[in-house]
C-alpha atoms as one frame of an Amber mdcrd trajectory, in Angstrom:
protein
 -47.675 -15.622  31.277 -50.126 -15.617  34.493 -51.312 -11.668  33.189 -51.397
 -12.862  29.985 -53.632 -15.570  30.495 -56.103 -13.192  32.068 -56.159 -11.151
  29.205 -56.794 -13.983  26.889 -59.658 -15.061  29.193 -61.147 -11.436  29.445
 -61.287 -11.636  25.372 -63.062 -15.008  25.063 -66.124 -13.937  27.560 -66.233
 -10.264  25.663 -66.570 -12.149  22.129 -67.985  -8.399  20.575 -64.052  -7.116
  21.233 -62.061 -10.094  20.953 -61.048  -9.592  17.374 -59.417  -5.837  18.157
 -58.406  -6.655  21.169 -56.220  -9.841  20.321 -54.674  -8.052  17.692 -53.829
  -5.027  20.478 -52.621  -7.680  22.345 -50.253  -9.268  19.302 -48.750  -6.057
  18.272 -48.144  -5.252  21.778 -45.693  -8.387  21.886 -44.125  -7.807  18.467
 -43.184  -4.016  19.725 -41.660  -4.559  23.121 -38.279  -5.664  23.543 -37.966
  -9.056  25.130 -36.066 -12.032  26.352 -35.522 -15.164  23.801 -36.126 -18.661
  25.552 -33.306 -19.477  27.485 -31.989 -15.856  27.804 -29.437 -14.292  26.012
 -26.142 -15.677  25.412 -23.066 -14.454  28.047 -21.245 -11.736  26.223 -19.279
 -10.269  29.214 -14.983 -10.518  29.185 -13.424 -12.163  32.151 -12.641 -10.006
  34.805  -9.494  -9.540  36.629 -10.137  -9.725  40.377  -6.785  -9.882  41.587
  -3.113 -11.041  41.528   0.004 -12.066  43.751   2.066 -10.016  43.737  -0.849
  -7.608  42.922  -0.467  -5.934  39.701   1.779  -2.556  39.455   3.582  -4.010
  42.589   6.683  -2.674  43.544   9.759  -4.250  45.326   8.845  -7.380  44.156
  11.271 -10.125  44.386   9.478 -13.544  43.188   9.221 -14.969  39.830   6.219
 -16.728  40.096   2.956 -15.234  39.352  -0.610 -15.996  39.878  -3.312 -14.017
  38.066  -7.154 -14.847  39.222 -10.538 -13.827  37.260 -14.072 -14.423  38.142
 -14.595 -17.109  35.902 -12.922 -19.930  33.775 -10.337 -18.812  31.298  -8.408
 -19.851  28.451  -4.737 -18.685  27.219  -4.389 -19.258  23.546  -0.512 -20.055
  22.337   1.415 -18.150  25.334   4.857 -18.900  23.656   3.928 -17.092  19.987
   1.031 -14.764  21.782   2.368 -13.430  25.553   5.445 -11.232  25.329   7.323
 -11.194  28.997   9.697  -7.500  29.002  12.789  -7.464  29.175  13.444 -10.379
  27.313  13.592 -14.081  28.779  16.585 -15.689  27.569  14.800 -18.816  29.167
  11.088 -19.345  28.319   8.177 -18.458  31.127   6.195 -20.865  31.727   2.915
 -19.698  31.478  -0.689 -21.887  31.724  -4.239 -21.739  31.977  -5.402 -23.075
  35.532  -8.946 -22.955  35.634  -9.600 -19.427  37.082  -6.752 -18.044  37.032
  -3.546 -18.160  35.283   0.222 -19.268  36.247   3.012 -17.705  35.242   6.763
 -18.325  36.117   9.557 -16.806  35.422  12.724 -19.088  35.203  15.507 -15.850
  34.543  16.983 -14.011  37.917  14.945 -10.603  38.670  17.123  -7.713  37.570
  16.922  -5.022  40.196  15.314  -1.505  39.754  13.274  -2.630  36.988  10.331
  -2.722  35.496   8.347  -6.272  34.072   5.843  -6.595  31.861   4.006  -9.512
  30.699   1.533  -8.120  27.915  -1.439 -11.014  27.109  -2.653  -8.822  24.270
  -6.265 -11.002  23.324  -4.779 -14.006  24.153  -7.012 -14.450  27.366 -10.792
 -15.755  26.816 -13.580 -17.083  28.978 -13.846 -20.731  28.793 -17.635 -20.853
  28.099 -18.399 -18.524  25.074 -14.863 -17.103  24.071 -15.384 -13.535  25.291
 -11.936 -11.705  24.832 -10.113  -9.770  27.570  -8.494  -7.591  24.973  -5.230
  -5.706  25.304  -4.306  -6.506  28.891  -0.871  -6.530  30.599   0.038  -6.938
  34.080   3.341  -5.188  35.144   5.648  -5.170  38.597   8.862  -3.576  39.104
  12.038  -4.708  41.227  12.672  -1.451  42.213  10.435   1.209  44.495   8.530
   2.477  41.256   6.995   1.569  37.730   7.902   2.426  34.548   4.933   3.378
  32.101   6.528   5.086  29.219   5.147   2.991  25.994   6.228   3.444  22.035
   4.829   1.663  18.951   4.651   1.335  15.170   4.855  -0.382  12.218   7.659
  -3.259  10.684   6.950  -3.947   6.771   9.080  -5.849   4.703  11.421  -3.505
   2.905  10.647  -4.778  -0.759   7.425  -4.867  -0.885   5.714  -3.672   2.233
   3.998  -6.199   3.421   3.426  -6.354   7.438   5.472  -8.500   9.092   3.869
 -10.536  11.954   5.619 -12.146  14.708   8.830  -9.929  14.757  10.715  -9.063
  17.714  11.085  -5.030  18.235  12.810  -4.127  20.717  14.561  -0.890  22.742
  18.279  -0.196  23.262  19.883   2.676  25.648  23.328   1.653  24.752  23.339
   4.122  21.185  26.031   2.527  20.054  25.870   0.612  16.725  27.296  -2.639
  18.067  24.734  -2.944  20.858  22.472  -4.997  18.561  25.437  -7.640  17.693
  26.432  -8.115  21.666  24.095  -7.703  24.244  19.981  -8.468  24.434  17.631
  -5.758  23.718  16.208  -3.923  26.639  12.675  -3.760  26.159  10.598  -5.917
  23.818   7.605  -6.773  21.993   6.150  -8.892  19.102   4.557  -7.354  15.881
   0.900  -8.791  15.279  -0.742  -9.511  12.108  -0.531  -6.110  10.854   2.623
  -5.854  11.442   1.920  -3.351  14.345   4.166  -3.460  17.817   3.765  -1.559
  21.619   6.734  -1.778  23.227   5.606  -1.250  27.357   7.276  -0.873  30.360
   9.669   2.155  29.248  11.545   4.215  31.461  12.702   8.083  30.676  15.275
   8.623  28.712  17.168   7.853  24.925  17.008   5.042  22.902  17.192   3.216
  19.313  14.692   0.691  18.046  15.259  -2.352  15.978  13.884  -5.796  14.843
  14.657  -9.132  14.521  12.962 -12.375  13.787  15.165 -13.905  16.440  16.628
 -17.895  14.964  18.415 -19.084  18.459  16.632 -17.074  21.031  18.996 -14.735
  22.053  17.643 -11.040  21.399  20.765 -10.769  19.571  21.930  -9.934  15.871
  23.921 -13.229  15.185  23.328 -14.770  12.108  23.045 -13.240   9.229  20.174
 -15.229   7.986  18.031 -13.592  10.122  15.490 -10.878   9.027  16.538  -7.321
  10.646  15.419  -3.350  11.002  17.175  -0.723  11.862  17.800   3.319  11.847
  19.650   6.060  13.513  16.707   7.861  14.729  17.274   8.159  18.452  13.555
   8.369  19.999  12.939   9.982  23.365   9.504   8.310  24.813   6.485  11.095
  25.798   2.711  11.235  26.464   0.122  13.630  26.641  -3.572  13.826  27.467
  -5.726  13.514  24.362  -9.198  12.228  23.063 -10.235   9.142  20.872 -13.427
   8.143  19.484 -15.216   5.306  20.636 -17.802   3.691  18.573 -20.282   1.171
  19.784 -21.952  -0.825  16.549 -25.213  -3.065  16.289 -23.976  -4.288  13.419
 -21.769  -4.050  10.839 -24.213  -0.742   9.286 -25.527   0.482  12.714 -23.808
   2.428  15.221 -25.348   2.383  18.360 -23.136   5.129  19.941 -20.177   7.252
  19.804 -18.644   8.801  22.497 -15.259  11.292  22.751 -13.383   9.534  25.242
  -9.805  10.920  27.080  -6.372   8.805  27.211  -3.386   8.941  28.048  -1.554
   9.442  24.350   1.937   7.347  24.257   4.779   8.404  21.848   6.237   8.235
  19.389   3.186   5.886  17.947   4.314   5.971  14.763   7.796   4.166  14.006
   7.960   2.580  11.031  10.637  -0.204  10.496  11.710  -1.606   7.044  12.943
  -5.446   7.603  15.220  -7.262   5.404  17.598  -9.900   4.845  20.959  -9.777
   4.195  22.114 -11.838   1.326  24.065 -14.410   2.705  27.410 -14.854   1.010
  28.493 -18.123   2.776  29.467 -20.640  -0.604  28.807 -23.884  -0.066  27.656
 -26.941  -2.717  24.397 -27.661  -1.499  23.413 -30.451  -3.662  24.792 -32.302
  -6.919  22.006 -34.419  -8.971  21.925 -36.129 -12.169  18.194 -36.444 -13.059
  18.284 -37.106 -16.545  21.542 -38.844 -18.443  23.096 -36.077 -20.647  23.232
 -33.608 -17.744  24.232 -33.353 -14.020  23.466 -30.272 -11.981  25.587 -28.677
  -9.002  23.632 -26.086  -6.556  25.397 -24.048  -4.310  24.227 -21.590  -1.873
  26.105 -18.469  -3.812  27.430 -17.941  -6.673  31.004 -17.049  -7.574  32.251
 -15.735 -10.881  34.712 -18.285 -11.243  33.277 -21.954 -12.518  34.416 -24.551
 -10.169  37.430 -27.053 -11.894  36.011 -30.805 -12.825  38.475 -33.540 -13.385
  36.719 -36.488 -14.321  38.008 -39.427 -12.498  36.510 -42.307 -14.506  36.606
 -40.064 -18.071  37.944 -37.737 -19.517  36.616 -34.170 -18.946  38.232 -32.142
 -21.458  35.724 -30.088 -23.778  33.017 -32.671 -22.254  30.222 -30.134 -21.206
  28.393 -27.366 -22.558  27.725 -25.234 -19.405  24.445 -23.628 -18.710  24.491
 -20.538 -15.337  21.858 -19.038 -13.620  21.478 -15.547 -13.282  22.986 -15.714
  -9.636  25.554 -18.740 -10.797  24.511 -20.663  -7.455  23.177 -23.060 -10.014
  25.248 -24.491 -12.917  24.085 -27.073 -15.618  26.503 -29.565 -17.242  25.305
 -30.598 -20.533  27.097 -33.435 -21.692  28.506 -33.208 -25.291  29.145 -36.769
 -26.063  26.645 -39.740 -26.338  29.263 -42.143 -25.082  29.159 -40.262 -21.636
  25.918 -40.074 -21.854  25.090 -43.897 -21.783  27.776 -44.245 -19.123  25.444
 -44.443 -15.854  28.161 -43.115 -13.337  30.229 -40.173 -13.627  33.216 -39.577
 -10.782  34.438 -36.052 -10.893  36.670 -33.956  -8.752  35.275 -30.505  -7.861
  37.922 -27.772  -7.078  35.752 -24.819  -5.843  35.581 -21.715  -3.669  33.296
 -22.617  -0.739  33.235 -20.533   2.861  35.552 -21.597   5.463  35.087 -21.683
   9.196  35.925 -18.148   9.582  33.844 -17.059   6.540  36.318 -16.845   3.849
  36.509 -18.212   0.076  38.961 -21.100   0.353  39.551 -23.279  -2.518  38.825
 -27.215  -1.584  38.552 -30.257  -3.490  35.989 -32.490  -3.412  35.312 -36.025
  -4.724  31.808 -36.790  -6.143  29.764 -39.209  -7.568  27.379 -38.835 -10.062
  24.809 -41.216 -10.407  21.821 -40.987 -13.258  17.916 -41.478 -12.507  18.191
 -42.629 -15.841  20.229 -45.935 -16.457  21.403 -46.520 -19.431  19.532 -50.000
 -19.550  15.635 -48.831 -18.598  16.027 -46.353 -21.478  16.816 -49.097 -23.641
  14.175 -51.267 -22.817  11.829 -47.784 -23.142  13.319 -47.027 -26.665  12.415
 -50.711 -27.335   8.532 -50.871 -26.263   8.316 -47.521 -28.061  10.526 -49.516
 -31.187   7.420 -52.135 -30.613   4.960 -49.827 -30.812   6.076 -48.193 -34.411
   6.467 -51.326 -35.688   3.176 -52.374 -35.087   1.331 -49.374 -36.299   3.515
 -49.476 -39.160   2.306 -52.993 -40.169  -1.130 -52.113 -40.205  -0.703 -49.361
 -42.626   1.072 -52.007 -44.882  -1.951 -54.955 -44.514  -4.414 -52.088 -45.088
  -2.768 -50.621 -47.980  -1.658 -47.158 -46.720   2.007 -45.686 -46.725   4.096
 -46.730 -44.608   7.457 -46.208 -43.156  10.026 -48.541 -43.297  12.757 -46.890
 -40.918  11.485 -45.697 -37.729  12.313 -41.640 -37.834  14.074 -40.128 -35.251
  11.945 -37.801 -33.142  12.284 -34.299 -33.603  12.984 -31.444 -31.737  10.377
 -29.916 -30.596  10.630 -25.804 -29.784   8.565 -23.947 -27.307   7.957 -20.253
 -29.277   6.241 -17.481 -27.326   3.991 -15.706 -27.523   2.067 -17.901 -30.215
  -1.117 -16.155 -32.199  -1.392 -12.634 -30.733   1.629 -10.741 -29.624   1.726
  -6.500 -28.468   3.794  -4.349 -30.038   6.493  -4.390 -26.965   6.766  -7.888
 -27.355   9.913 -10.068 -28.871   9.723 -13.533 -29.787  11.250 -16.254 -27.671
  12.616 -19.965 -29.287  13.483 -22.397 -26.358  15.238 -25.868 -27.077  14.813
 -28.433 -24.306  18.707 -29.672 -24.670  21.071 -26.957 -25.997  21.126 -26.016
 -29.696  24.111 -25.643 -31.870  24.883 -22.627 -33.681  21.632 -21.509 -35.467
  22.272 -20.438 -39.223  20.123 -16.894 -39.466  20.029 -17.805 -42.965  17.576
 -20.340 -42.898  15.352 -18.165 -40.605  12.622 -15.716 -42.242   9.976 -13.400
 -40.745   7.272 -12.347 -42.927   4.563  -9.073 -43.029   1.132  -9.277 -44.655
   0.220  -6.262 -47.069  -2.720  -4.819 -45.788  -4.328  -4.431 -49.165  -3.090
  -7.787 -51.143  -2.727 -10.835 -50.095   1.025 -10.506 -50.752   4.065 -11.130
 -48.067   6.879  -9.202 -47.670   9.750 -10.418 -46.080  10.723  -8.247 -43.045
  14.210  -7.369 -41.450  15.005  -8.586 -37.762  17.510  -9.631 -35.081  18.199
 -12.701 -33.493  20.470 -12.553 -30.183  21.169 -16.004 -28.078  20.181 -16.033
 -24.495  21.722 -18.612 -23.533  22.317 -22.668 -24.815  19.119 -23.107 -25.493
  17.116 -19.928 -25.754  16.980 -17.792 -28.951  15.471 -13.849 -29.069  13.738
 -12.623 -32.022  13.577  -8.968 -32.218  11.819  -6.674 -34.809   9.489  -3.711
 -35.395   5.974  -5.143 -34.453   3.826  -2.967 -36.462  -0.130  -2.936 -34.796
  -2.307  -4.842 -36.777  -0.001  -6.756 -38.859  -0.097 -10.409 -39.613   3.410
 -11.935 -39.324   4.918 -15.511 -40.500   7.677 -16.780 -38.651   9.270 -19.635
 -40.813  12.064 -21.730 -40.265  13.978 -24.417 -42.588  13.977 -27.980 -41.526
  18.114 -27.885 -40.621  17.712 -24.558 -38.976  17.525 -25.903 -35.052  19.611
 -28.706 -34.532  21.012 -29.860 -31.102  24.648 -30.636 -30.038  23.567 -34.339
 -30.695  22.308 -34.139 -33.863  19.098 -33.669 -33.128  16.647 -31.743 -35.422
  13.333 -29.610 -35.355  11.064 -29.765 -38.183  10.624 -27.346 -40.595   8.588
 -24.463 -38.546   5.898 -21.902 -39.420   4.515 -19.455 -36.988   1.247 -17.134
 -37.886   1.457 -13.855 -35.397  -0.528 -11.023 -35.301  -0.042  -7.745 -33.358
  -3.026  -6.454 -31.254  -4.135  -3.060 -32.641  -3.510  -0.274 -30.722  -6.989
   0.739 -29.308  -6.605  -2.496 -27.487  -4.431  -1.224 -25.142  -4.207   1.445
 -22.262  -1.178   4.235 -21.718  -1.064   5.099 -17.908   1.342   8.495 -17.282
   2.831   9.078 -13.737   4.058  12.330 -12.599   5.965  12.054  -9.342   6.294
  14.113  -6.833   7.987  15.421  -3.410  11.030  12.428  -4.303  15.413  13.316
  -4.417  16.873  13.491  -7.728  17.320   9.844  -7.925  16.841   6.507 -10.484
  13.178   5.472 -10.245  11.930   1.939 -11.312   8.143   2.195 -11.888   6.373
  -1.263 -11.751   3.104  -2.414 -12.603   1.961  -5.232 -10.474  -1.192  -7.599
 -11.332  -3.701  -8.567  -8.909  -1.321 -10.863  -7.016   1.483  -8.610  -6.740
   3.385  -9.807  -9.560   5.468  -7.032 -11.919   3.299  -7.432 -15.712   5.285
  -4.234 -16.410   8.571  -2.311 -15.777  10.125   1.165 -16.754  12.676   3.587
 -15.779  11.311   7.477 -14.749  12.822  10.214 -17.237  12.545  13.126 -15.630
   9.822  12.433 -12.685   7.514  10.655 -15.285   6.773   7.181 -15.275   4.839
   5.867 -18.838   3.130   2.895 -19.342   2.197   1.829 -22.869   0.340  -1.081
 -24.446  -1.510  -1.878 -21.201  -3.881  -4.474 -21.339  -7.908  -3.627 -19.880
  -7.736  -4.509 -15.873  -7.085  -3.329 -12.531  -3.273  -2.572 -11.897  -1.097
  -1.387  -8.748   1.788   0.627  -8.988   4.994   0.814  -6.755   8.536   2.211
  -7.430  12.235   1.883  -6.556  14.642   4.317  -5.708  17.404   2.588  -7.495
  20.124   4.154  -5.300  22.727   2.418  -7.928  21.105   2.679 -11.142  21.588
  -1.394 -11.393  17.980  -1.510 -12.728  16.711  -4.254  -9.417  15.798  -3.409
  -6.086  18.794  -4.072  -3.599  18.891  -5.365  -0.248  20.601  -3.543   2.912
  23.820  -4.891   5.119  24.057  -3.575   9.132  27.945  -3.716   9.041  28.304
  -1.891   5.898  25.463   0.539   7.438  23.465  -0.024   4.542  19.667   0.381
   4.471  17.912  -1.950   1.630  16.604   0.762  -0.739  13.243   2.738  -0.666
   9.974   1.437  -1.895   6.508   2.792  -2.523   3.288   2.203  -3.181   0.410
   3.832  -5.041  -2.224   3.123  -2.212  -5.135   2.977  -4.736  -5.708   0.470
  -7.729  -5.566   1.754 -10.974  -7.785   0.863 -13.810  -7.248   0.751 -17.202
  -9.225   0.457 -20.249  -8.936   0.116 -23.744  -8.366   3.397 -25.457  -7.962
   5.188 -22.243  -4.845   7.547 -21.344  -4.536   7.433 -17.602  -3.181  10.223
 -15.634  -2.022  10.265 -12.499   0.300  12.906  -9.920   1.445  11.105  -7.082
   3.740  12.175  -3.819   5.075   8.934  -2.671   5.595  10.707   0.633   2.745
  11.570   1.607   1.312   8.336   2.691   3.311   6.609   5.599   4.785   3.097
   4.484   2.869   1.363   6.829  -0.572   2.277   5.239   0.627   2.617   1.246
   0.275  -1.111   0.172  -3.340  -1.583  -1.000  -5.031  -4.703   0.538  -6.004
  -6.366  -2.493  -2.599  -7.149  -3.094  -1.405  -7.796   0.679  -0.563 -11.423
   1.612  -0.260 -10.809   5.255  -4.355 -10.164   5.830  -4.605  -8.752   9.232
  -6.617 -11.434  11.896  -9.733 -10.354  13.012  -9.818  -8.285  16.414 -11.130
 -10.773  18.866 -14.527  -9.377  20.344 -17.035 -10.243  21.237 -19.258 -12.717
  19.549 -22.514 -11.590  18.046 -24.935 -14.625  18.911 -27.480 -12.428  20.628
 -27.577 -10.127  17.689 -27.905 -12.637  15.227 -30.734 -14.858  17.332 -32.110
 -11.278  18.273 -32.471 -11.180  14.215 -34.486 -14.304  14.274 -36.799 -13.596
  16.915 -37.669 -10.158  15.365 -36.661  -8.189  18.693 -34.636  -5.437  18.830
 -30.721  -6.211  20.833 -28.179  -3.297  21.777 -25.307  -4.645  22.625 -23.505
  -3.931  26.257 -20.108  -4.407  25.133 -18.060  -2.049  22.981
């Protein structure tokens, strides 16, 4: 500021110059680079500057570890974040202590081996959050270290999304029981991205797997728990290679890129497809009674034979109308009589298959008691206030003059029919009952077609099929463009307690067919094999599914949008992706994904030849539709550029 001020003066006693030269003087300042007010903000990592027992130490024969930087630091989550090799069956204790950081080890040492505790971007400086990314400190037991690393990918086998926080880990026993009786060797955790380094390795043969670990064991031993596995025997390897590394201003400017040489690590390209098995332990999980004319039992697998009931307080013979699930882990007992259902508790003895001790189907009796949410007393006061209510209305009609009714109706049933207005041509017509229906007479049922040219109807042919007790499918030929009636007489729905719908008429239409889009697959490079195509929506829900006919997949009647496309190698044609078992050596069977979106319009055929091979797993899943968003890299933060922005001076960052 002193030369400035000299300039300044200089400019005042020349007053014939001083316009020029103040603006010399102005767009000098605006041109150089410069320092804001208070200097720029601290963008430099914490540095190691030393450790006991120093880093890559070998011999080492204490558990208790001290690493020190040059300024404060901060550990974020050790126990989800820092991964200690080979496994801890007992949990390091590991903390932030000002400048350095603590850790100890509460296992024995194994001798002759390698440790390593990998921090990945767990470690910050305390004042502005400057990641030290990627580091891991290592020591070995033995008189050298082992530096062998292998990585990859773990996606979840049905749909390919990444699967963060998953242990991977590194046998040398090859044998297949290895992962059911004895801790994995080497380990790591996968990140966000569902992305793993497994460090530390010594020379020689292994197999990989993962397992999101329930008891803390590194061991296979529950079947609940989510597992990977193959055959491949990997042999770990490195050679010297070159990377690119690219220095940005922003998020549009590089600054630099520079060819840099490493030490290349693999195999760095595993890819592990995790699943669950399903878990066929049977037990009754739950029994409820929410509403009075039904009681529901939930168990936690189904079994083809219906469990016994022997009502203890009445009798059970012909008494329910039984709805299953698709699995039949959950069963509905419909009540048939009126007299049970006013009768607030119902005792019943179960006889049912449920898991024993040693995991097999035992028959055992149970006692239960079934209690409604429902007494029979509230919903006679509730019948009353709404008794009340009619009456009421029912005299005012009568002072005023109007009709009125002098026996209060029962209500009717009241149907939930889908679609309603517009239908496509690939779509039946659904009639659901809230309580189960009695037989439905077909004969009072009629579907009716509008003549294009008349206003004339013309009474069409279908089908009707029953779903189950209280669904109803209507099928027929949809022509495009054509106005349909659905009609129904007043008796035609009536419940198993007499209940009945009113007399029902439903306009449809069908949507033309330049509404829609066709979308033809030709796949490639895949075995001679069932294929499921599927058409998933924006949140990776299936709007459409079809079986391949000779490596084609077609899509018709598509409405306008974005869609993404995966498919199933149904390995036994049971038309649903199935699930894999490690005892039975069974891997869960193969999915894909079209790694681009797909858009269709109106009118448009859409055409499209696709390898499903020739994209690994790990990158096929488009991330529009992936759940598991990867987290941010930690780097460091851009403060200077941004207040650089303000200040109108130019900032190159020093940091990569």
């Amino acid at each position: 500021m002193k030369n400035g001020g000299k300039i300044i003066q200089k400019m005042f006693r020349n007053r014939r110059f001083f316009p020029l030269s103040l603006f010399a003087v102005l767009l000098l300042g605006c041109a150089r680079m410069g320092n804001p007010d208070g200097g720029w903000f601290d963008e430099t990592p914490p540095k190691v500057i030393g450790a006991t027992p120093e880093d890559k130490s070998i011999n080492v024969d204490k558990r208790h570890i001290y690493i020190n930087f040059d300024e404060y630091i901060t550990i974020d989550n050790p126990t989800e974040n820092v991964v200690v090799s080979p496994p801890q069956l007992e949990a390091p204790e590991i903390k932030g202590q000002g400048k350095r950081i603590s850790v100890k080890l509460m296992d024995s040492l194994k001798v002759n081996t390698t440790y390593t505790i990998d921090f990945s971007n767990a470690i910050s400086d305390n004042n502005e959050g400057n990641p030290l990314g990627n580091y891991t400190y290592s020591f070995s037991t033995g008189d050298h270290i082992d530096t062998l690393e292998v990585s990859g990918y773990v996606v979840q086998a049905d749909n390919l999304e990444p699967v963060k926080g998953m242990l991977v880990g590194l046998y040398d026993n090859l044998s297949d029981t290895a992962f059911k009786k004895q801790p994995m060797l080497r380990v790591s955790r996968t990140d966000s991205r569902g992305r793993f380094v497994v460090k530390g390795i010594a020379p020689g043969k292994y197999r990989v797997y993962a397992l999101q670990d329930a008891d803390g064991d590194y061991i296979f031993g529950q079947k609940s728990e989510m597992i990977a596995f193959n055959h491949d025997i990997i042999e770990p390897s490195f050679r010297p290679d070159i990377r690119q590394d690219t220095t940005w201003m922003d998020s549009l400017r590089i600054a630099s890129i520079e060819r840099v040489s490493y030490t290349r690590f693999m195999p760095d390209d595993i890819c592990l497809r995790a699943f669950n098995e399903i878990v066929t332990d049977r037990y009754l999980i739950k029994s409820e009674r929410k509403e009075a004319n039904h009681f529901m039992l939930y168990y936690s697998y189904g079994n083809d034979e219906l469990p016994e009931l022997r009502g203890l307080n009445f009798d059970a013979d012909n008494a329910f109308i039984i709805e299953s699930s698709e699995k039949k882990d959950t069963l509905t007992y419909w009540l048939r009589d009126t007299t049970l259902v006013n009768q607030d508790t119902l005792t019943v003895e179960l006889k049912h298959h449920i898991t024993d001790t040693l995991g097999v189907l035992q028959l055992q009796t149970d006692t239960i008691p079934l209690l409604s949410k429902q007494p029979y007393e509230k919903r006679m006061k509730q019948r009353q206030k709404e008794f009340e209510s009619w009456k009421k209305a029912q005299e005012k009609k009568k002072k005023k003059g109007e009709p009125y009714d002098s026996i209060m109706s029962p209500e009717p049933l009241k149907l939930q029919i889908t679609p309603s207005g517009e239908m496509d041509p690939d779509q039946n017509i659904s009639i659901v009952s809230q309580v189960p229906l009695a037989e439905v007479d077909a004969s009072q049922i009629h579907l009716y077609s509008k003549s294009d040219t008349a206003d004339v109807w013309y009474r069409e042919p279908f089908e009707m099929h029953r779903q189950n007790v209280r669904t109803y499918l209507i099928k027929a030929e949809w022509r495009p463009e054509v106005e349909y009636s659905l009609e129904a007489d007043s008796a035609a729905f009536i419940t198993i307690y007499g209940q009945e719908a009113k007399a029902l008429k439903q306009g449809l239409k069908v949507r033309p067919n330049d509404a829609f889009a066709t979308l033809l697959i030709t796949l490639t490079g895949l075995p001679d094999k069932p294929i499921i195509g599927q058409l998933m929506d924006g949140s990776d829900k299936v709007v459409k599914q079809v079986k391949a006919s000779n490596n084609q997949l077609e899509f018709f009647y598509l409405k306008e949008g974005k869609y993404y496309l995966r498919i199933i190698i149904d390995e036994n044609n049971n038309n649903r992706w199935d699930t894999g078992n490690y005892d039975e050596d069974l891997q869960p069977e193969q999915v894909y994904y079209y790694p681009e979106e797909i858009e269709c319009k109106a009118k448009w055929d859409v055409t499209r030849t696709w390898n499903p091979t020739s994209t690994v797993l790990y990158r096929q899943k488009p991330s529009a539709i992936t759940k598991q968003k990867g987290d941010r890299k930690k780097m460091v933060k851009n403060r200077n550029l941004e207040r650089a922005k303000k200040l109108g001076i130019e900032y190159i960052p020093k940091v990569k």
